[in-house]
Amino acid sequence: MTVRTRADLASLPSYVPGRTIPGAIKLASNEVSAGPLPSVVKAIAEAATGINRYPDSGCTELTARLSERLGVPADHLALGCGSVTLCQQLVQATCTENDEVLFAWRSFEAYPIVTHVAGARQIRVPLNEGHVHDLDAMAAAITPNTRMVFVCNPNNPTGTALRTDEIEAFIAKVPRDVLVVLDEAYKEFVDDAHIPDGVELAKQHWAAGHNNVAVLRTFSKAYGLAGLRIGYAVAPPVVADVLRKVYVPFSVNSLAQVAAMASLDAEEELMVRCRAIVAERTRVRGELLAMGYDVPETQANFVWLPLGERTTAFNEHCLAHKVVVRAFVGEGTRVTIGEPEENNAFLAAARAFTS
Ligand SMILES: *Cc1c(COP(=O)(O)O)cnc(C)c1O
């Protein structure tokens, strides 16, 4: 006899992390290529002497820092082990069996997984022909069972972003008891003034008495702390409260908390890096367009090449050139913007791709 586990998990696809191949350039996981700032490494090293103690489960000091910085009361914040964990907590906190979570597809790979694991049902609404969220179709897909909608802005893996007017028109159609979650993992790379700051947008809704808008942010991308696992939700107190209820005690570790605070101290320096990545993004996309590739306009630290059936061949071709990209078989390839020489290696591979 073997142990009885949940039969439904057999059909669940596993999360596919970007591959790491020794000696190859990794442009597969939307990480920032530059290593951690010396000031952040120093803060982590100092905090290492205290790791015999449990972390502050409430992340009190970091919460106070974020509260001040974002201009929201502390009861509007919930920390998590990366925003992917907060995605899972949000589903756990809003859904039981037969409840529905709505999201665009293709979008962040973790949405289907966390929804399924929590026992909820997923409703996927295809992106439109421009690889952008089809918000009209998403609004039309809301049912009495819908509890939550993920809106990934900019969208992973396409990089496409929604404007303030589009998001506002969508939220106006969503029943007030359905939570709209703006996942802003790539917010710091946005340079188009028409794309909203989700926290500012959410504040206006809260002021109007609408408690169904929340925002996810992470320290993994622009802040360069992917390996430490820390992110946060900015949400109305009713939502932040239930997020804390489903939080696994002590899961955000002490080094992550200290590193996040040191990163907030070094924000200017980190944003200079982001602006350099944005400049590279413009250059890389421009060169790809000139080579004849279709590349949707991107507001994130990656580009999307909707290669369809050519995706696998392109992926293998890049690997042969020692560049690891992220292939979504049959759909397209996502390529992270790295340092200029890394991007040049990728561009050289893309230029040499003929099939
Ligand atoms: C990378 C990413 C996240 C979060 O990553 P964490 O490392 O878990 O904070 C969340 N949402 C999207 C869309 C992402 O691409």
Short mmCIF file of C-alpha atoms and ligand atoms in Angstrom, two decimals:
data_model
loop_
_atom_site.label_atom_id
_atom_site.label_comp_id
_atom_site.label_asym_id
_atom_site.label_seq_id
_atom_site.Cartn_x
_atom_site.Cartn_y
_atom_site.Cartn_z
CA MET A 1 0.00 0.00 0.00
CA THR A 2 1.15 3.52 -0.63
CA VAL A 3 0.22 6.70 1.13
CA ARG A 4 -2.94 8.33 -0.21
CA THR A 5 -2.23 11.81 -1.51
CA ARG A 6 -4.53 14.20 -3.37
CA ALA A 7 -5.36 12.58 -6.71
CA ASP A 8 -5.94 15.97 -8.36
CA LEU A 9 -2.30 16.97 -7.88
CA ALA A 10 -1.20 14.40 -10.48
CA SER A 11 -2.56 16.63 -13.24
CA LEU A 12 -0.99 19.80 -11.86
CA PRO A 13 1.91 21.11 -13.94
CA SER A 14 5.00 21.93 -11.90
CA TYR A 15 6.38 25.45 -11.89
CA VAL A 16 9.18 25.59 -14.46
CA PRO A 17 12.05 27.70 -13.14
CA GLY A 18 14.42 29.36 -15.58
CA ARG A 19 17.39 27.05 -16.20
CA THR A 20 20.85 27.81 -14.86
CA ILE A 21 23.63 26.36 -17.02
CA PRO A 22 27.24 26.78 -15.85
CA GLY A 23 29.15 29.07 -18.18
CA ALA A 24 26.05 30.28 -19.98
CA ILE A 25 24.41 33.71 -19.81
CA LYS A 26 21.13 33.46 -17.89
CA LEU A 27 18.37 35.65 -19.27
CA ALA A 28 15.58 33.31 -18.21
CA SER A 29 14.20 34.45 -14.85
CA ASN A 30 13.82 38.23 -15.02
CA GLU A 31 16.49 38.71 -12.39
CA VAL A 32 18.70 41.79 -12.30
CA SER A 33 22.13 40.66 -13.54
CA ALA A 34 24.14 43.03 -11.35
CA GLY A 35 24.92 41.53 -7.96
CA PRO A 36 23.68 42.87 -4.62
CA LEU A 37 24.86 46.31 -3.50
CA PRO A 38 27.78 46.24 -1.00
CA SER A 39 25.61 48.06 1.54
CA VAL A 40 22.98 45.32 1.34
CA VAL A 41 25.56 42.53 1.64
CA LYS A 42 26.99 44.28 4.71
CA ALA A 43 23.56 44.52 6.38
CA ILE A 44 22.93 40.82 5.72
CA ALA A 45 26.36 39.85 7.08
CA GLU A 46 25.75 41.85 10.26
CA ALA A 47 22.31 40.30 10.74
CA ALA A 48 23.76 36.81 10.27
CA THR A 49 25.06 36.89 13.86
CA GLY A 50 21.46 36.89 15.11
CA ILE A 51 20.06 33.92 13.21
CA ASN A 52 19.83 31.75 16.31
CA ARG A 53 16.67 33.80 17.07
CA TYR A 54 13.35 33.52 15.27
CA PRO A 55 12.60 36.40 12.92
CA ASP A 56 10.07 39.07 13.83
CA SER A 57 6.95 37.30 12.58
CA GLY A 58 5.14 40.60 12.15
CA CYS A 59 8.01 42.23 10.19
CA THR A 60 7.31 45.27 12.37
CA GLU A 61 10.22 47.51 11.44
CA LEU A 62 9.97 46.83 7.71
CA THR A 63 6.20 47.32 7.82
CA ALA A 64 6.71 50.72 9.47
CA ARG A 65 9.25 51.67 6.79
CA LEU A 66 6.93 50.64 3.96
CA SER A 67 3.98 52.34 5.59
CA GLU A 68 5.86 55.63 5.68
CA ARG A 69 7.25 55.26 2.19
CA LEU A 70 3.96 54.31 0.53
CA GLY A 71 1.77 56.61 2.60
CA VAL A 72 -0.56 53.86 3.83
CA PRO A 73 -1.29 52.83 7.43
CA ALA A 74 0.53 49.72 8.67
CA ASP A 75 -2.73 47.75 8.80
CA HIS A 76 -2.81 47.95 4.98
CA LEU A 77 0.38 45.89 4.61
CA ALA A 78 1.16 42.17 4.65
CA LEU A 79 4.63 40.73 4.04
CA GLY A 80 5.24 37.37 2.41
CA CYS A 81 8.02 35.08 1.11
CA GLY A 82 8.07 36.74 -2.26
CA SER A 83 4.89 37.92 -3.90
CA VAL A 84 4.32 34.43 -5.30
CA THR A 85 3.57 33.29 -1.75
CA LEU A 86 1.24 36.25 -1.34
CA CYS A 87 -0.57 35.11 -4.52
CA GLN A 88 -1.12 31.78 -2.80
CA GLN A 89 -2.19 33.45 0.46
CA LEU A 90 -4.66 35.62 -1.44
CA VAL A 91 -6.34 32.57 -2.99
CA GLN A 92 -6.33 30.75 0.35
CA ALA A 93 -7.83 33.79 2.03
CA THR A 94 -10.62 34.36 -0.49
CA CYS A 95 -11.56 30.98 -1.97
CA THR A 96 -12.93 27.62 -0.99
CA GLU A 97 -13.99 24.78 -3.29
CA ASN A 98 -15.85 25.87 -6.43
CA ASP A 99 -14.87 29.50 -5.99
CA GLU A 100 -13.20 30.99 -9.03
CA VAL A 101 -10.01 32.92 -9.63
CA LEU A 102 -9.89 34.81 -12.89
CA PHE A 103 -6.75 35.80 -14.77
CA ALA A 104 -5.47 36.48 -18.26
CA TRP A 105 -3.56 33.80 -20.10
CA ARG A 106 -0.76 33.68 -20.80
CA SER A 107 0.26 35.41 -17.62
CA PHE A 108 2.32 34.59 -14.53
CA GLU A 109 2.83 30.84 -14.36
CA ALA A 110 2.24 30.68 -10.63
CA TYR A 111 -1.43 31.79 -10.86
CA PRO A 112 -2.80 28.42 -12.08
CA ILE A 113 -0.63 26.49 -9.63
CA VAL A 114 -1.52 28.42 -6.47
CA THR A 115 -5.19 28.45 -7.48
CA HIS A 116 -5.28 24.70 -8.01
CA VAL A 117 -3.34 23.91 -4.83
CA ALA A 118 -5.77 26.02 -2.81
CA GLY A 119 -8.61 23.95 -4.27
CA ALA A 120 -10.20 26.80 -6.20
CA ARG A 121 -11.15 26.89 -9.87
CA GLN A 122 -9.25 28.87 -12.46
CA ILE A 123 -10.82 30.84 -15.28
CA ARG A 124 -8.31 31.87 -17.94
CA VAL A 125 -9.12 34.62 -20.41
CA PRO A 126 -6.83 34.72 -23.48
CA LEU A 127 -4.74 37.84 -24.08
CA ASN A 128 -5.84 39.82 -27.13
CA GLU A 129 -3.98 39.82 -30.45
CA GLY A 130 -1.63 42.51 -29.16
CA HIS A 131 -0.64 40.20 -26.25
CA VAL A 132 -2.47 42.53 -23.83
CA HIS A 133 -5.09 41.67 -21.17
CA ASP A 134 -8.55 41.56 -22.78
CA LEU A 135 -10.27 43.40 -19.94
CA ASP A 136 -13.71 43.40 -21.60
CA ALA A 137 -13.61 39.63 -21.92
CA MET A 138 -12.32 39.35 -18.36
CA ALA A 139 -15.19 41.47 -17.02
CA ALA A 140 -17.61 39.30 -19.00
CA ALA A 141 -16.10 36.14 -17.48
CA ILE A 142 -16.96 37.15 -13.91
CA THR A 143 -19.61 34.87 -12.37
CA PRO A 144 -21.29 34.77 -8.95
CA ASN A 145 -18.51 32.33 -7.96
CA THR A 146 -15.65 34.70 -8.83
CA ARG A 147 -13.78 35.75 -5.71
CA MET A 148 -10.60 37.24 -7.12
CA VAL A 149 -9.03 38.59 -10.31
CA PHE A 150 -5.28 38.78 -10.92
CA VAL A 151 -4.24 41.64 -13.21
CA CYS A 152 -0.52 41.37 -13.92
CA ASN A 153 0.72 44.84 -14.86
CA PRO A 154 3.12 44.81 -16.69
CA ASN A 155 2.24 41.28 -17.74
CA ASN A 156 4.69 38.43 -17.35
CA PRO A 157 5.72 37.05 -19.89
CA THR A 158 4.61 39.57 -22.54
CA GLY A 159 5.75 42.81 -20.89
CA THR A 160 2.61 44.58 -22.09
CA ALA A 161 1.01 47.06 -19.70
CA LEU A 162 -2.47 48.45 -19.08
CA ARG A 163 -3.20 52.17 -18.82
CA THR A 164 -4.93 53.85 -15.89
CA ASP A 165 -8.14 54.50 -17.86
CA GLU A 166 -8.35 50.85 -18.94
CA ILE A 167 -7.88 49.55 -15.41
CA GLU A 168 -10.37 52.02 -13.98
CA ALA A 169 -12.99 51.05 -16.58
CA PHE A 170 -12.43 47.40 -15.67
CA ILE A 171 -12.66 47.92 -11.91
CA ALA A 172 -15.91 49.83 -12.44
CA LYS A 173 -17.41 46.63 -13.91
CA VAL A 174 -16.21 44.33 -11.12
CA PRO A 175 -18.66 43.65 -8.27
CA ARG A 176 -17.41 45.25 -5.05
CA ASP A 177 -17.17 41.87 -3.31
CA VAL A 178 -14.67 40.54 -5.86
CA LEU A 179 -11.03 41.36 -5.10
CA VAL A 180 -8.95 42.87 -7.92
CA VAL A 181 -5.23 42.22 -7.38
CA LEU A 182 -2.78 44.33 -9.37
CA ASP A 183 0.45 42.32 -9.51
CA GLU A 184 3.17 44.94 -9.96
CA ALA A 185 6.32 42.79 -9.81
CA TYR A 186 7.89 44.93 -12.57
CA LYS A 187 6.59 48.35 -11.56
CA GLU A 188 10.03 49.91 -11.21
CA PHE A 189 10.73 49.36 -14.92
CA VAL A 190 7.63 51.24 -16.09
CA ASP A 191 8.45 54.50 -17.88
CA ASP A 192 5.09 55.32 -19.49
CA ALA A 193 3.12 57.91 -17.49
CA HIS A 194 -0.17 56.39 -18.65
CA ILE A 195 0.54 53.23 -16.66
CA PRO A 196 -0.70 53.68 -13.09
CA ASP A 197 1.08 53.32 -9.79
CA GLY A 198 -1.27 50.66 -8.41
CA VAL A 199 -0.90 51.82 -4.82
CA GLU A 200 -2.02 55.36 -5.70
CA LEU A 201 -4.90 53.95 -7.74
CA ALA A 202 -5.92 51.64 -4.88
CA LYS A 203 -5.82 54.51 -2.37
CA GLN A 204 -8.42 56.40 -4.39
CA HIS A 205 -10.72 53.39 -4.36
CA TRP A 206 -10.30 52.91 -0.62
CA ALA A 207 -11.07 56.61 -0.06
CA ALA A 208 -14.29 56.10 -2.03
CA GLY A 209 -15.19 53.15 0.20
CA HIS A 210 -14.31 50.44 -2.32
CA ASN A 211 -12.41 47.77 -0.45
CA ASN A 212 -11.77 45.42 -3.36
CA VAL A 213 -8.46 46.64 -4.80
CA ALA A 214 -5.07 45.31 -3.65
CA VAL A 215 -1.52 45.52 -4.99
CA LEU A 216 1.42 43.09 -4.91
CA ARG A 217 5.03 44.25 -4.98
CA THR A 218 8.29 42.35 -4.64
CA PHE A 219 11.93 42.89 -3.69
CA SER A 220 12.95 40.12 -6.12
CA LYS A 221 13.21 42.06 -9.36
CA ALA A 222 14.27 45.73 -9.29
CA TYR A 223 15.62 45.45 -5.74
CA GLY A 224 17.72 42.40 -6.64
CA LEU A 225 16.75 40.15 -3.71
CA ALA A 226 15.28 37.17 -5.62
CA GLY A 227 17.30 34.69 -3.59
CA LEU A 228 16.01 35.96 -0.25
CA ARG A 229 12.25 35.68 -0.94
CA ILE A 230 10.43 38.79 0.20
CA GLY A 231 7.48 40.75 -1.15
CA TYR A 232 4.41 42.54 0.13
CA ALA A 233 0.76 43.23 -0.41
CA VAL A 234 -0.79 46.68 -0.07
CA ALA A 235 -4.43 46.01 0.62
CA PRO A 236 -7.49 47.25 2.49
CA PRO A 237 -7.35 46.15 6.16
CA VAL A 238 -10.00 43.42 5.68
CA VAL A 239 -7.74 41.79 3.08
CA ALA A 240 -4.39 42.44 4.80
CA ASP A 241 -5.89 40.93 7.94
CA VAL A 242 -6.86 37.63 6.30
CA LEU A 243 -3.48 37.51 4.55
CA ARG A 244 -1.85 37.55 7.96
CA LYS A 245 -4.24 34.76 9.11
CA VAL A 246 -3.05 32.37 6.40
CA TYR A 247 0.60 33.42 6.82
CA VAL A 248 2.92 30.59 7.88
CA PRO A 249 4.44 31.92 11.15
CA PHE A 250 8.05 33.17 10.89
CA SER A 251 8.25 32.37 7.17
CA VAL A 252 9.73 35.74 6.12
CA ASN A 253 13.23 35.26 7.50
CA SER A 254 15.31 37.83 9.35
CA LEU A 255 17.98 38.25 6.65
CA ALA A 256 15.29 39.02 4.08
CA GLN A 257 13.74 41.64 6.36
CA VAL A 258 17.10 43.32 6.97
CA ALA A 259 18.04 43.18 3.28
CA ALA A 260 14.72 44.73 2.29
CA MET A 261 15.31 47.65 4.66
CA ALA A 262 18.88 48.10 3.42
CA SER A 263 17.50 48.10 -0.13
CA LEU A 264 15.00 50.82 0.75
CA ASP A 265 17.96 52.82 2.12
CA ALA A 266 19.76 52.31 -1.22
CA GLU A 267 16.73 52.93 -3.39
CA GLU A 268 18.30 55.74 -5.43
CA GLU A 269 21.22 53.55 -6.41
CA LEU A 270 18.89 50.69 -7.35
CA MET A 271 16.66 52.94 -9.45
CA VAL A 272 19.71 54.13 -11.40
CA ARG A 273 20.25 50.48 -12.34
CA CYS A 274 16.60 50.15 -13.36
CA ARG A 275 16.87 53.15 -15.66
CA ALA A 276 19.92 51.58 -17.32
CA ILE A 277 17.93 48.37 -17.85
CA VAL A 278 15.07 50.38 -19.37
CA ALA A 279 17.52 52.03 -21.79
CA GLU A 280 18.84 48.59 -22.73
CA ARG A 281 15.28 47.34 -23.18
CA THR A 282 14.67 50.07 -25.75
CA ARG A 283 17.88 49.20 -27.56
CA VAL A 284 17.28 45.43 -27.55
CA ARG A 285 13.68 45.73 -28.74
CA GLY A 286 14.73 48.19 -31.45
CA GLU A 287 17.40 45.82 -32.75
CA LEU A 288 15.04 42.84 -32.68
CA LEU A 289 12.40 44.80 -34.61
CA ALA A 290 15.06 45.77 -37.16
CA MET A 291 15.92 42.06 -37.57
CA GLY A 292 12.26 41.41 -38.40
CA TYR A 293 11.08 39.93 -35.09
CA ASP A 294 7.65 40.74 -33.74
CA VAL A 295 8.19 42.17 -30.24
CA PRO A 296 5.28 43.75 -28.37
CA GLU A 297 5.98 47.02 -26.58
CA THR A 298 7.28 46.14 -23.12
CA GLN A 299 7.29 47.98 -19.80
CA ALA A 300 9.15 45.26 -17.87
CA ASN A 301 12.78 44.05 -17.71
CA PHE A 302 12.20 41.52 -20.47
CA VAL A 303 11.00 41.21 -24.06
CA TRP A 304 8.51 38.72 -25.51
CA LEU A 305 9.00 37.08 -28.88
CA PRO A 306 5.76 35.40 -29.98
CA LEU A 307 7.51 32.78 -32.10
CA GLY A 308 4.72 30.18 -31.98
CA GLU A 309 5.90 26.87 -33.46
CA ARG A 310 9.46 28.23 -33.87
CA THR A 311 9.86 28.67 -30.11
CA THR A 312 11.62 25.37 -29.40
CA ALA A 313 14.06 25.81 -32.29
CA PHE A 314 14.83 29.36 -31.16
CA ASN A 315 15.41 28.16 -27.60
CA GLU A 316 17.84 25.45 -28.74
CA HIS A 317 19.59 27.91 -31.01
CA CYS A 318 20.11 30.33 -28.10
CA LEU A 319 21.39 27.51 -25.88
CA ALA A 320 23.92 26.61 -28.57
CA HIS A 321 25.05 30.24 -28.33
CA LYS A 322 25.32 29.85 -24.53
CA VAL A 323 22.36 32.10 -23.81
CA VAL A 324 19.57 30.70 -21.64
CA VAL A 325 16.17 32.20 -22.43
CA ARG A 326 12.72 31.14 -21.24
CA ALA A 327 10.69 29.21 -23.80
CA PHE A 328 6.94 28.68 -23.57
CA VAL A 329 6.59 25.84 -26.05
CA GLY A 330 4.33 26.61 -29.00
CA GLU A 331 3.83 30.19 -27.84
CA GLY A 332 6.93 32.26 -27.50
CA THR A 333 10.16 33.14 -25.76
CA ARG A 334 10.75 35.56 -22.92
CA VAL A 335 14.18 37.12 -22.71
CA THR A 336 15.32 39.08 -19.68
CA ILE A 337 17.24 42.30 -20.26
CA GLY A 338 20.67 41.88 -18.67
CA GLU A 339 23.92 43.82 -18.79
CA PRO A 340 24.83 45.31 -22.21
CA GLU A 341 27.34 42.54 -23.06
CA GLU A 342 24.82 39.83 -22.10
CA ASN A 343 22.21 41.49 -24.29
CA ASN A 344 24.74 41.68 -27.13
CA ALA A 345 25.33 37.93 -26.85
CA PHE A 346 21.60 37.34 -27.09
CA LEU A 347 21.22 39.74 -30.03
CA ALA A 348 24.04 37.98 -31.86
CA ALA A 349 22.22 34.67 -31.36
CA ALA A 350 18.91 36.17 -32.52
CA ARG A 351 20.62 37.61 -35.61
CA ALA A 352 22.02 34.19 -36.50
CA PHE A 353 18.65 32.40 -36.16
CA THR A 354 17.39 31.48 -39.59
CA SER A 355 14.74 28.74 -39.30
C1 LIG B 1 8.61 37.43 -10.42
C2 LIG B 1 7.14 37.66 -10.24
C3 LIG B 1 6.53 37.69 -8.99
C4 LIG B 1 7.18 37.46 -7.72
O1 LIG B 1 8.20 36.97 -7.42
P1 LIG B 1 8.69 36.72 -5.95
O2 LIG B 1 10.10 36.41 -6.16
O3 LIG B 1 7.87 35.59 -5.43
O4 LIG B 1 8.43 37.97 -5.18
C5 LIG B 1 5.19 37.98 -8.88
N1 LIG B 1 4.47 38.20 -9.95
C6 LIG B 1 5.00 38.18 -11.16
C7 LIG B 1 4.14 38.47 -12.30
C8 LIG B 1 6.34 37.89 -11.36
O5 LIG B 1 6.84 37.84 -12.59
#
